[in-house]
CSV table of C-alpha atoms and ligand atoms in Angstrom, one decimal:
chain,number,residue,atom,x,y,z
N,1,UNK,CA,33.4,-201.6,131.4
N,2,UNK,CA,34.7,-202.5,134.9
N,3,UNK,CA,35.9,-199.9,137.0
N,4,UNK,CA,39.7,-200.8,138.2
N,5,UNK,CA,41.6,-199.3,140.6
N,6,UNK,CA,44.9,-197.8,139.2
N,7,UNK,CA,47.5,-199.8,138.2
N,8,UNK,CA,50.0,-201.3,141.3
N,9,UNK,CA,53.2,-200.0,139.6
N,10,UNK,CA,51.6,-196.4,139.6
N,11,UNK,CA,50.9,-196.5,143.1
N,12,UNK,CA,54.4,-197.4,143.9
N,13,UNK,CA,56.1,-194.5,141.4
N,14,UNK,CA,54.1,-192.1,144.0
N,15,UNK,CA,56.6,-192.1,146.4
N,16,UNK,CA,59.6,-191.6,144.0
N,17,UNK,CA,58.2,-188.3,142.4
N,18,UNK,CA,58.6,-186.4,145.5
N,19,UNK,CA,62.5,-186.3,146.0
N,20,UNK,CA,62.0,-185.5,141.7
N,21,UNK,CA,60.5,-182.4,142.6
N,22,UNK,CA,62.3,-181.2,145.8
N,23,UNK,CA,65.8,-181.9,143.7
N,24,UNK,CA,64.7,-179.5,141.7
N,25,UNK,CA,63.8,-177.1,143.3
N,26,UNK,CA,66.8,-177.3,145.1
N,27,UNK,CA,68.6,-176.8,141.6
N,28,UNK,CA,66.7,-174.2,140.0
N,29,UNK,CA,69.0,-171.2,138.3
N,30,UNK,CA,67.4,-167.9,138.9
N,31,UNK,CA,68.6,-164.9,137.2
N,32,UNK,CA,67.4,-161.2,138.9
N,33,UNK,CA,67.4,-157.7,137.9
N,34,UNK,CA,67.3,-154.7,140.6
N,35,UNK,CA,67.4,-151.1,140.2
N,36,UNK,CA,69.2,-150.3,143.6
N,37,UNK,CA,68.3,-146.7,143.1
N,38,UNK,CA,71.5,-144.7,144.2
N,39,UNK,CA,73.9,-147.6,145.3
N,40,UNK,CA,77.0,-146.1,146.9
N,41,UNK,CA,78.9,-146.1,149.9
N,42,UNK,CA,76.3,-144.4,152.5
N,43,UNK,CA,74.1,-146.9,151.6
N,44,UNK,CA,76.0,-149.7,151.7
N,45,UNK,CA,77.0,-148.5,155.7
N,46,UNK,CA,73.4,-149.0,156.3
N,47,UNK,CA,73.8,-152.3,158.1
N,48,UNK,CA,69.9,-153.3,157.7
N,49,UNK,CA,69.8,-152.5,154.4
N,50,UNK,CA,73.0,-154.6,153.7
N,51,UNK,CA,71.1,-157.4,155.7
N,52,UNK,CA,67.9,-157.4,153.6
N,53,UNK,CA,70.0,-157.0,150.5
N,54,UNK,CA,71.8,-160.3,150.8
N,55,UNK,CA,68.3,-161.7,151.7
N,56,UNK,CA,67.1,-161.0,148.5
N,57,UNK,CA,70.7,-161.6,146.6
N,58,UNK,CA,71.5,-164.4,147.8
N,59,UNK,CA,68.5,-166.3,146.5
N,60,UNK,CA,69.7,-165.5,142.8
N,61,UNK,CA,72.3,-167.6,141.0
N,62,UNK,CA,73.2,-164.2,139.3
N,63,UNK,CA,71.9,-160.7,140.1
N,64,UNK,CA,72.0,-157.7,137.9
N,65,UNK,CA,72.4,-154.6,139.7
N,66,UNK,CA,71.6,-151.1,138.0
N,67,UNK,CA,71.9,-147.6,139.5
N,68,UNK,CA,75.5,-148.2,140.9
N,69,UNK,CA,77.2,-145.4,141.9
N,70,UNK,CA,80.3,-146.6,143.1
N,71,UNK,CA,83.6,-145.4,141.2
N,72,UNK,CA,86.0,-146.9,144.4
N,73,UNK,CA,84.2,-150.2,144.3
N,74,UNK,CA,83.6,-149.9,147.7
N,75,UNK,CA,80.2,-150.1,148.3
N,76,UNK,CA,80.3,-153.4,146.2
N,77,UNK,CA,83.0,-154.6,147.9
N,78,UNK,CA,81.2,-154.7,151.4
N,79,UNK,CA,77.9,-156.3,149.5
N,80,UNK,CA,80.4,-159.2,147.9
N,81,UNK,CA,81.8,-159.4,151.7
N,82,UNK,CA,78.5,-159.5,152.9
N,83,UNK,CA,77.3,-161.7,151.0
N,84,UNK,CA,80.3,-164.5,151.4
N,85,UNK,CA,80.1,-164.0,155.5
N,86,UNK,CA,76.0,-164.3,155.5
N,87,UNK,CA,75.6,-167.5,153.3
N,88,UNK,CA,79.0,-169.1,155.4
N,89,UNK,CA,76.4,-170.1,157.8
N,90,UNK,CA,74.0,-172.4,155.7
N,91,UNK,CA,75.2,-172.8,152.1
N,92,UNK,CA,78.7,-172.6,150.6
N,93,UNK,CA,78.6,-170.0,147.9
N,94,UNK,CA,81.2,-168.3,147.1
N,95,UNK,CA,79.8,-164.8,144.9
N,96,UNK,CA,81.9,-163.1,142.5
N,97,UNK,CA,81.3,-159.3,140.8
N,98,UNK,CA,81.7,-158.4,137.3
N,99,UNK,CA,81.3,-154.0,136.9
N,100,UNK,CA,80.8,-151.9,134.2
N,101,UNK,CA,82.5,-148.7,133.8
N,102,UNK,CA,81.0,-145.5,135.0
N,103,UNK,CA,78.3,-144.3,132.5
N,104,UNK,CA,76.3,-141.6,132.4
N,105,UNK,CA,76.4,-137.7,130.7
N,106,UNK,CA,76.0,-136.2,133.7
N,107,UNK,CA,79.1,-136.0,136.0
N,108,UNK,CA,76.7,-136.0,139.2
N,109,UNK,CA,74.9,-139.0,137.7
N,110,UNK,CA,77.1,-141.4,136.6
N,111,UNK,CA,76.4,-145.3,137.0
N,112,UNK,CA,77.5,-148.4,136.6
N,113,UNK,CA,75.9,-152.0,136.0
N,114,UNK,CA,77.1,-154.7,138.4
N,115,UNK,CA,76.5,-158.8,137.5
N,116,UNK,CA,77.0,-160.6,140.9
N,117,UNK,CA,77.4,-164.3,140.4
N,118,UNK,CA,77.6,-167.6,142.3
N,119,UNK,CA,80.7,-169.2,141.3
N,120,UNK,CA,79.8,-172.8,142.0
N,121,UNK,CA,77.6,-172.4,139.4
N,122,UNK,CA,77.9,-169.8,136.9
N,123,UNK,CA,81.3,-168.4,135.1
N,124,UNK,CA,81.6,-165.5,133.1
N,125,UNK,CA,82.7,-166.7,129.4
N,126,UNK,CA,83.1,-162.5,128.1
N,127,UNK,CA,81.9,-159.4,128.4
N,128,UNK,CA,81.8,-156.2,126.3
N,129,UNK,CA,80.8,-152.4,127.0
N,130,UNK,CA,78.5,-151.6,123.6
N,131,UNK,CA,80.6,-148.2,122.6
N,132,UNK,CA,78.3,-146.7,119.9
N,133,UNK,CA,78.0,-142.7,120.8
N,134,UNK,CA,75.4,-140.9,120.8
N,135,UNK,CA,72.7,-144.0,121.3
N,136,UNK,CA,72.2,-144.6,124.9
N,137,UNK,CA,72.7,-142.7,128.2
N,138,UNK,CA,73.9,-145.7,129.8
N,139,UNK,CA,75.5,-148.5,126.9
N,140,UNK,CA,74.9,-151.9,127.8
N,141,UNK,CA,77.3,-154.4,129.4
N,142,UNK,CA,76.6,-157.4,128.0
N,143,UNK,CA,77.7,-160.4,129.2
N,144,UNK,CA,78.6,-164.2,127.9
N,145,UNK,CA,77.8,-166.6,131.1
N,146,UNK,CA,78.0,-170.6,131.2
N,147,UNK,CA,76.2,-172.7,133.6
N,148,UNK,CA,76.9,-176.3,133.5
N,149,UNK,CA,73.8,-176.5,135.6
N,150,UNK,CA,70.9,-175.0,133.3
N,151,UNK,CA,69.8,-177.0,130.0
N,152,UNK,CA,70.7,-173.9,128.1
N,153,UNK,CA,74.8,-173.8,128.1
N,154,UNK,CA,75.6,-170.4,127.2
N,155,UNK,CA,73.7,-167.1,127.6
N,156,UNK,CA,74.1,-163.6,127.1
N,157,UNK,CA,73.0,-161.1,129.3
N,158,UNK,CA,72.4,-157.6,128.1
N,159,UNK,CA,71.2,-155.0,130.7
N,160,UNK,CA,69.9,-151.4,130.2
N,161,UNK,CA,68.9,-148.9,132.5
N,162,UNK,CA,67.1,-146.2,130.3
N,163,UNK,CA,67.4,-142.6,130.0
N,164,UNK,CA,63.5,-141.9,131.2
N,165,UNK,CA,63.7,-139.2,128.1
N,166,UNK,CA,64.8,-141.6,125.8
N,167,UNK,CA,62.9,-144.6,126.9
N,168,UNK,CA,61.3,-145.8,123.5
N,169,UNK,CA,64.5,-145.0,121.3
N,170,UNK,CA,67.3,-147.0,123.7
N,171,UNK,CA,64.6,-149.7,124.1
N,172,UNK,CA,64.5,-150.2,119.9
N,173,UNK,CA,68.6,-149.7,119.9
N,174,UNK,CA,68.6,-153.0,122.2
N,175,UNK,CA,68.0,-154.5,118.8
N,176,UNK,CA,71.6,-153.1,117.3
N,177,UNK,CA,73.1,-154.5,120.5
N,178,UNK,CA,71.5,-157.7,120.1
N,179,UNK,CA,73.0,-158.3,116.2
N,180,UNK,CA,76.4,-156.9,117.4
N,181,UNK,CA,77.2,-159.3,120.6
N,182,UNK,CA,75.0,-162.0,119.5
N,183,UNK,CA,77.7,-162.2,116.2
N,184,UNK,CA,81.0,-161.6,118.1
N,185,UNK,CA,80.0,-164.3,120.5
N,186,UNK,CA,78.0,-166.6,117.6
N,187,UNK,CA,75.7,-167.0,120.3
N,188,UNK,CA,71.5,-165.7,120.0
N,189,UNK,CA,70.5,-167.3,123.2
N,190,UNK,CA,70.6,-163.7,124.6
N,191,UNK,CA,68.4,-162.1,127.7
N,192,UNK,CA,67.7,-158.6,128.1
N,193,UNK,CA,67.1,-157.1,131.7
N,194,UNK,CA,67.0,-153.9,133.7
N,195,UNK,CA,64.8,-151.1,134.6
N,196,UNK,CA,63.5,-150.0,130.7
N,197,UNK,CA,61.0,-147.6,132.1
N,198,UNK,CA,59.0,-149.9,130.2
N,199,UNK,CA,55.4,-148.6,131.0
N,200,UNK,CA,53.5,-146.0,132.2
N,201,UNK,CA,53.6,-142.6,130.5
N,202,UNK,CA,57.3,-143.7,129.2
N,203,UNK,CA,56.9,-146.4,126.8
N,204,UNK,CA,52.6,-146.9,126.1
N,205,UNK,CA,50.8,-149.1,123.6
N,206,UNK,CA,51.2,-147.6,120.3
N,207,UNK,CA,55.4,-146.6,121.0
N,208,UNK,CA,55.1,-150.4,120.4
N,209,UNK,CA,55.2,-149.8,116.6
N,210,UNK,CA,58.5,-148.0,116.8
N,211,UNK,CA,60.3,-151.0,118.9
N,212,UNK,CA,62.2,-153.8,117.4
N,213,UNK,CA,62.1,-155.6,120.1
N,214,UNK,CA,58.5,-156.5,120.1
N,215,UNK,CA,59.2,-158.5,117.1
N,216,UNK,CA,57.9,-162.1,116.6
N,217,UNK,CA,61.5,-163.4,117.9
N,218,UNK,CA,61.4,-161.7,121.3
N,219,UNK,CA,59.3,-163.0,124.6
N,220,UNK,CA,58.8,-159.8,127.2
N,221,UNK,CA,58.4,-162.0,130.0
N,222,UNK,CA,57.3,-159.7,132.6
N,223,UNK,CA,54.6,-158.4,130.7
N,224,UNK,CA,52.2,-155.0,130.7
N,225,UNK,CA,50.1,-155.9,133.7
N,226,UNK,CA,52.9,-156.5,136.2
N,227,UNK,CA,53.4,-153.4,139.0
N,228,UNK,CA,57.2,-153.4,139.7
N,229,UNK,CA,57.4,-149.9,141.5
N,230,UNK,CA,56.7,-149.6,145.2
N,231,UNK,CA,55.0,-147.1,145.7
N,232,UNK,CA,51.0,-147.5,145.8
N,233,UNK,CA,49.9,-144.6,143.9
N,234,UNK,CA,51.9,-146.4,140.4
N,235,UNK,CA,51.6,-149.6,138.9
N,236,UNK,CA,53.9,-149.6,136.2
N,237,UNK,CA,56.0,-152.4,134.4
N,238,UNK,CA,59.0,-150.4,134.2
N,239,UNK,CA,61.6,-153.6,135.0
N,240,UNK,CA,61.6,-156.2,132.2
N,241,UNK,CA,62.8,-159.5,131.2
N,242,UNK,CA,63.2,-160.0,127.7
N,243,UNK,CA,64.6,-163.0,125.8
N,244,UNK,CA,65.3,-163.9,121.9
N,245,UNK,CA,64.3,-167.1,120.2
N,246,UNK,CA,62.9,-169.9,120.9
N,247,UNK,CA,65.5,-172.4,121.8
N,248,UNK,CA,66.2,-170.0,124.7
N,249,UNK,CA,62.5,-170.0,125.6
N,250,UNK,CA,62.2,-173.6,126.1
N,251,UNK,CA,65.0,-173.2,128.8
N,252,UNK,CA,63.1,-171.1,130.4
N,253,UNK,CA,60.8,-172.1,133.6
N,254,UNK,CA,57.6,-172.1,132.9
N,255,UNK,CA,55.4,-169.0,134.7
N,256,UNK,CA,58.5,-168.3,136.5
N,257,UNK,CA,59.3,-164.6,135.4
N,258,UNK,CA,57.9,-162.2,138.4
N,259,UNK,CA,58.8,-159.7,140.1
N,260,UNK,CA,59.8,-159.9,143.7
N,261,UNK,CA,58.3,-158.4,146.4
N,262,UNK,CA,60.8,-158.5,149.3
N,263,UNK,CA,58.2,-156.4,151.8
N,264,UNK,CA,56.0,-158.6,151.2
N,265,UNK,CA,57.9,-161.5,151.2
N,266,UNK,CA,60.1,-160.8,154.4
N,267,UNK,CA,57.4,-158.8,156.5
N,268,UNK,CA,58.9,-155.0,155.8
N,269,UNK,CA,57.3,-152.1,156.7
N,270,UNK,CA,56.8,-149.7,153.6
N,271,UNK,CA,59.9,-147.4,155.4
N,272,UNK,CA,62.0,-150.5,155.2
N,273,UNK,CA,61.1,-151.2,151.8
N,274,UNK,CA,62.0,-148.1,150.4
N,275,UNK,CA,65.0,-147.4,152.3
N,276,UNK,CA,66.4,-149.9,149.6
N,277,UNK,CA,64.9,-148.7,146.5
N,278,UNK,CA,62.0,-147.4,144.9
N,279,UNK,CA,61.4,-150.9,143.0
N,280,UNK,CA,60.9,-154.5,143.1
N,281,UNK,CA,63.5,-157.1,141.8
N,282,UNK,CA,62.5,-159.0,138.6
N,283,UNK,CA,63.6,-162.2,138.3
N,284,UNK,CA,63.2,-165.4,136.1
N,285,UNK,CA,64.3,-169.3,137.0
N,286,UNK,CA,66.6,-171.1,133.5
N,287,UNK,CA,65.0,-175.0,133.4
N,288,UNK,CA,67.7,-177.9,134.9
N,289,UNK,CA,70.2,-179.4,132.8
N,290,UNK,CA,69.7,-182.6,134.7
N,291,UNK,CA,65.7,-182.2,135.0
N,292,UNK,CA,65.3,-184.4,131.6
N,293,UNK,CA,68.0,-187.2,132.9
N,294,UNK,CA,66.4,-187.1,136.1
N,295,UNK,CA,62.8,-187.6,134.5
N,296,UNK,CA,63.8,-190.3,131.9
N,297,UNK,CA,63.8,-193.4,134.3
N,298,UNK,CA,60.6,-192.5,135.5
N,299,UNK,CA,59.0,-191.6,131.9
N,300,UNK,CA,60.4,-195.4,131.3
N,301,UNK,CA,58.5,-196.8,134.5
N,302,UNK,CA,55.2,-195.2,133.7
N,303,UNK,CA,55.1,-196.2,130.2
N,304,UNK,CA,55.9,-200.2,131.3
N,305,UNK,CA,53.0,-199.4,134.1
N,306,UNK,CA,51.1,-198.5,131.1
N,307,UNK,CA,51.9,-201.9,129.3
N,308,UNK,CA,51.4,-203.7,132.3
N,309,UNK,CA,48.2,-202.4,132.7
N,310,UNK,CA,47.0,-202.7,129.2
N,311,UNK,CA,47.9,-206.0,129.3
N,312,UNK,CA,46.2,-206.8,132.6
N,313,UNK,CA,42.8,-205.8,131.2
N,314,UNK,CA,43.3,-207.7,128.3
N,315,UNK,CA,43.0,-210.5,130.7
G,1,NAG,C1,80.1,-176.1,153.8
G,1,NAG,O1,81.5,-176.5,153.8
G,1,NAG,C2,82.0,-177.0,155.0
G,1,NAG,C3,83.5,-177.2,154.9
G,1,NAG,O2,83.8,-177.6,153.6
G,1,NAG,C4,81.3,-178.3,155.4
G,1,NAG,O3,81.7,-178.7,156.7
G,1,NAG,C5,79.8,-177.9,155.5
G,1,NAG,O4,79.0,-179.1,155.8
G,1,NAG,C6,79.3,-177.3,154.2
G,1,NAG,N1,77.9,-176.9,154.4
G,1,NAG,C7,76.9,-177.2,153.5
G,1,NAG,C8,75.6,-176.6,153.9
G,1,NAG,O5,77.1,-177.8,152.5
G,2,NAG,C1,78.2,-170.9,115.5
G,2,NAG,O1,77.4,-171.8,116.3
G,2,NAG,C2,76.7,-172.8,115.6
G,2,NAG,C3,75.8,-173.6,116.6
G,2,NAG,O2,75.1,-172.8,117.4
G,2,NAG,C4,77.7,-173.7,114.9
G,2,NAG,O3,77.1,-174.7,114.2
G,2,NAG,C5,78.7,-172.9,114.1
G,2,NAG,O4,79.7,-173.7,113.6
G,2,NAG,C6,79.3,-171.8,114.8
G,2,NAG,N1,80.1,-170.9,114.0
G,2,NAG,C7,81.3,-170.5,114.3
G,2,NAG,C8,81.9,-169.6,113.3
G,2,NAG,O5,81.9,-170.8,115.3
């Protein structure tokens, strides 16, 4: 056999594969879940954590904030405003809030879950506060979103911040939410997020047994090995991504659930980091509607190049 150099029309798709990719990555969804440990108004008058916050917010099509404790709404109000003036100067993004009632047994500890969205490309379809008594500290707030810009349409989100007493129990019950919202809406392409307190001496290896949510049908995401606490002396998985079936899955980026390490990532000293909480973000990117339409011409040129070459050493 002769050695031939590659074929002329795959030399000249080369150049056409860039702008593919840089598209994008321009269009990649990302979805984010932060624990903003004892978010209320003091904190919210902290003008560099405010600044850092939008940093990290405003890279996430929608964020899912946990540990809210802001019954006036002001403390998310100044985030949302925050977040519109900062992004003014170099995108056009216009964010939205969605808030859960306060929740909580404890009248000193009451919290709320907050969705904050980008409107040009996310809407909220519907959203329901799971009542049942008695089963978790802090009910989910699920959430029906629509995206006409991710391959899958419709989503549910369902968050949980759990009782660190109760961890294994409300972790399991996720599965009673999951039949209850994923009927009303006749949607299963459902997400689970939040700070489960999924690791450690909370939830270990054999409470696996007792949790139906490490059936077959449900992808954990961020997985065991992953350290999403700040501090040094822990490395514990406690913040989780978790998603049901496998149509979902497929929408999913690959490798792209992680957590995010804002110190790391915007030069913070430890001080700085924990001034904003005592964990990292988690965070996972949904795959591009238009990423297949995109692709299609060019799977159509490389097959002909194929032909062509086939064909040329036939010759
Ligand atoms: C944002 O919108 C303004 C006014 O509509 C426009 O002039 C500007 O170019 C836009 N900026 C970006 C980054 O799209
Ligand atoms: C539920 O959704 C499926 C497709 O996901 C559809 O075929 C079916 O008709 C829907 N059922 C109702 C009651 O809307």
């Amino acid at each position: 056999m002769r050695w031939r150099s590659p074929p002329l029309p795959l030399l000249l798709l080369l150049p056409l594969l860039t702008p593919l990719v840089e598209g994008a990555k321009k269009s990649e969804f990302r979805i984010c879940a932060f624990n903003l440990q004892k978010f209320n108004s003091a904190k919210a008058s902290n003008s560099r954590v405010m600044h850092t916050l939008t940093r990290i917010l405003s890279r996430c099509d929608i964020s899912l904030l946990q540990e809210v404790m802001d019954p006036q709404g002001k403390a998310i109000k100044s985030l949302l405003a925050a977040l519109n003036r900062e992004t003014d100067r170099y995108e056009n993004y216009t964010y939205k809030s969605l808030t859960s009632k306060s929740l909580g047994n404890d009248p000193e500890d009451m919290q709320q879950y907050v969705f904050i969205y980008k409107t040009e490309t996310v809407s909220v379809l519907g959203q329901h506060q799971y009542q049942k008594k008695q089963s978790f500290v802090r009910e989910p707030f699920a959430v029906e979103f629509q995206s006409p810009k991710t391959a899958i349409k419709k989503f549910i989100l369902i968050p949980l911040h759990t009782d660190p007493k109760k961890v294994v129990k409300e972790i399991d019950q996720l599965y009673d939410v999951f039949m209850e919202v994923s009927k009303k809406w006749n949607n299963t392409n459902v997400m689970f997020l939040g700070d489960f307190h999924a690791g450690c001496a909370y939830m270990t290896r054999h409470d696996k047994k007792k949790i139906r949510l490490f059936k077959t049908m449900f992808s954990w995401l961020i997985t065991d090995r992953v350290d999403t606490t700040v501090t040094e002396d822990t490395s514990c998985a406690f913040d989780r991504i978790v998603v049901h079936g496998q149509s979902f899955l497929k929408g999913i980026g690959p490798f792209s659930a992680k957590v995010f390490n804002y110190g790391a990532e915007f030069k913070l000293s430890h001080a700085r980091v924990r001034e904003i909480s005592d964990s990292y973000p988690v965070e996972v990117k949904l795959k591009n509607s238009a990423l297949l339409l995109q692709a299609t011409p060019l799977l159509i040129l490389l097959s002909v190049s194929a032909i062509v070459q086939s064909f040329l050493s036939a010759l």
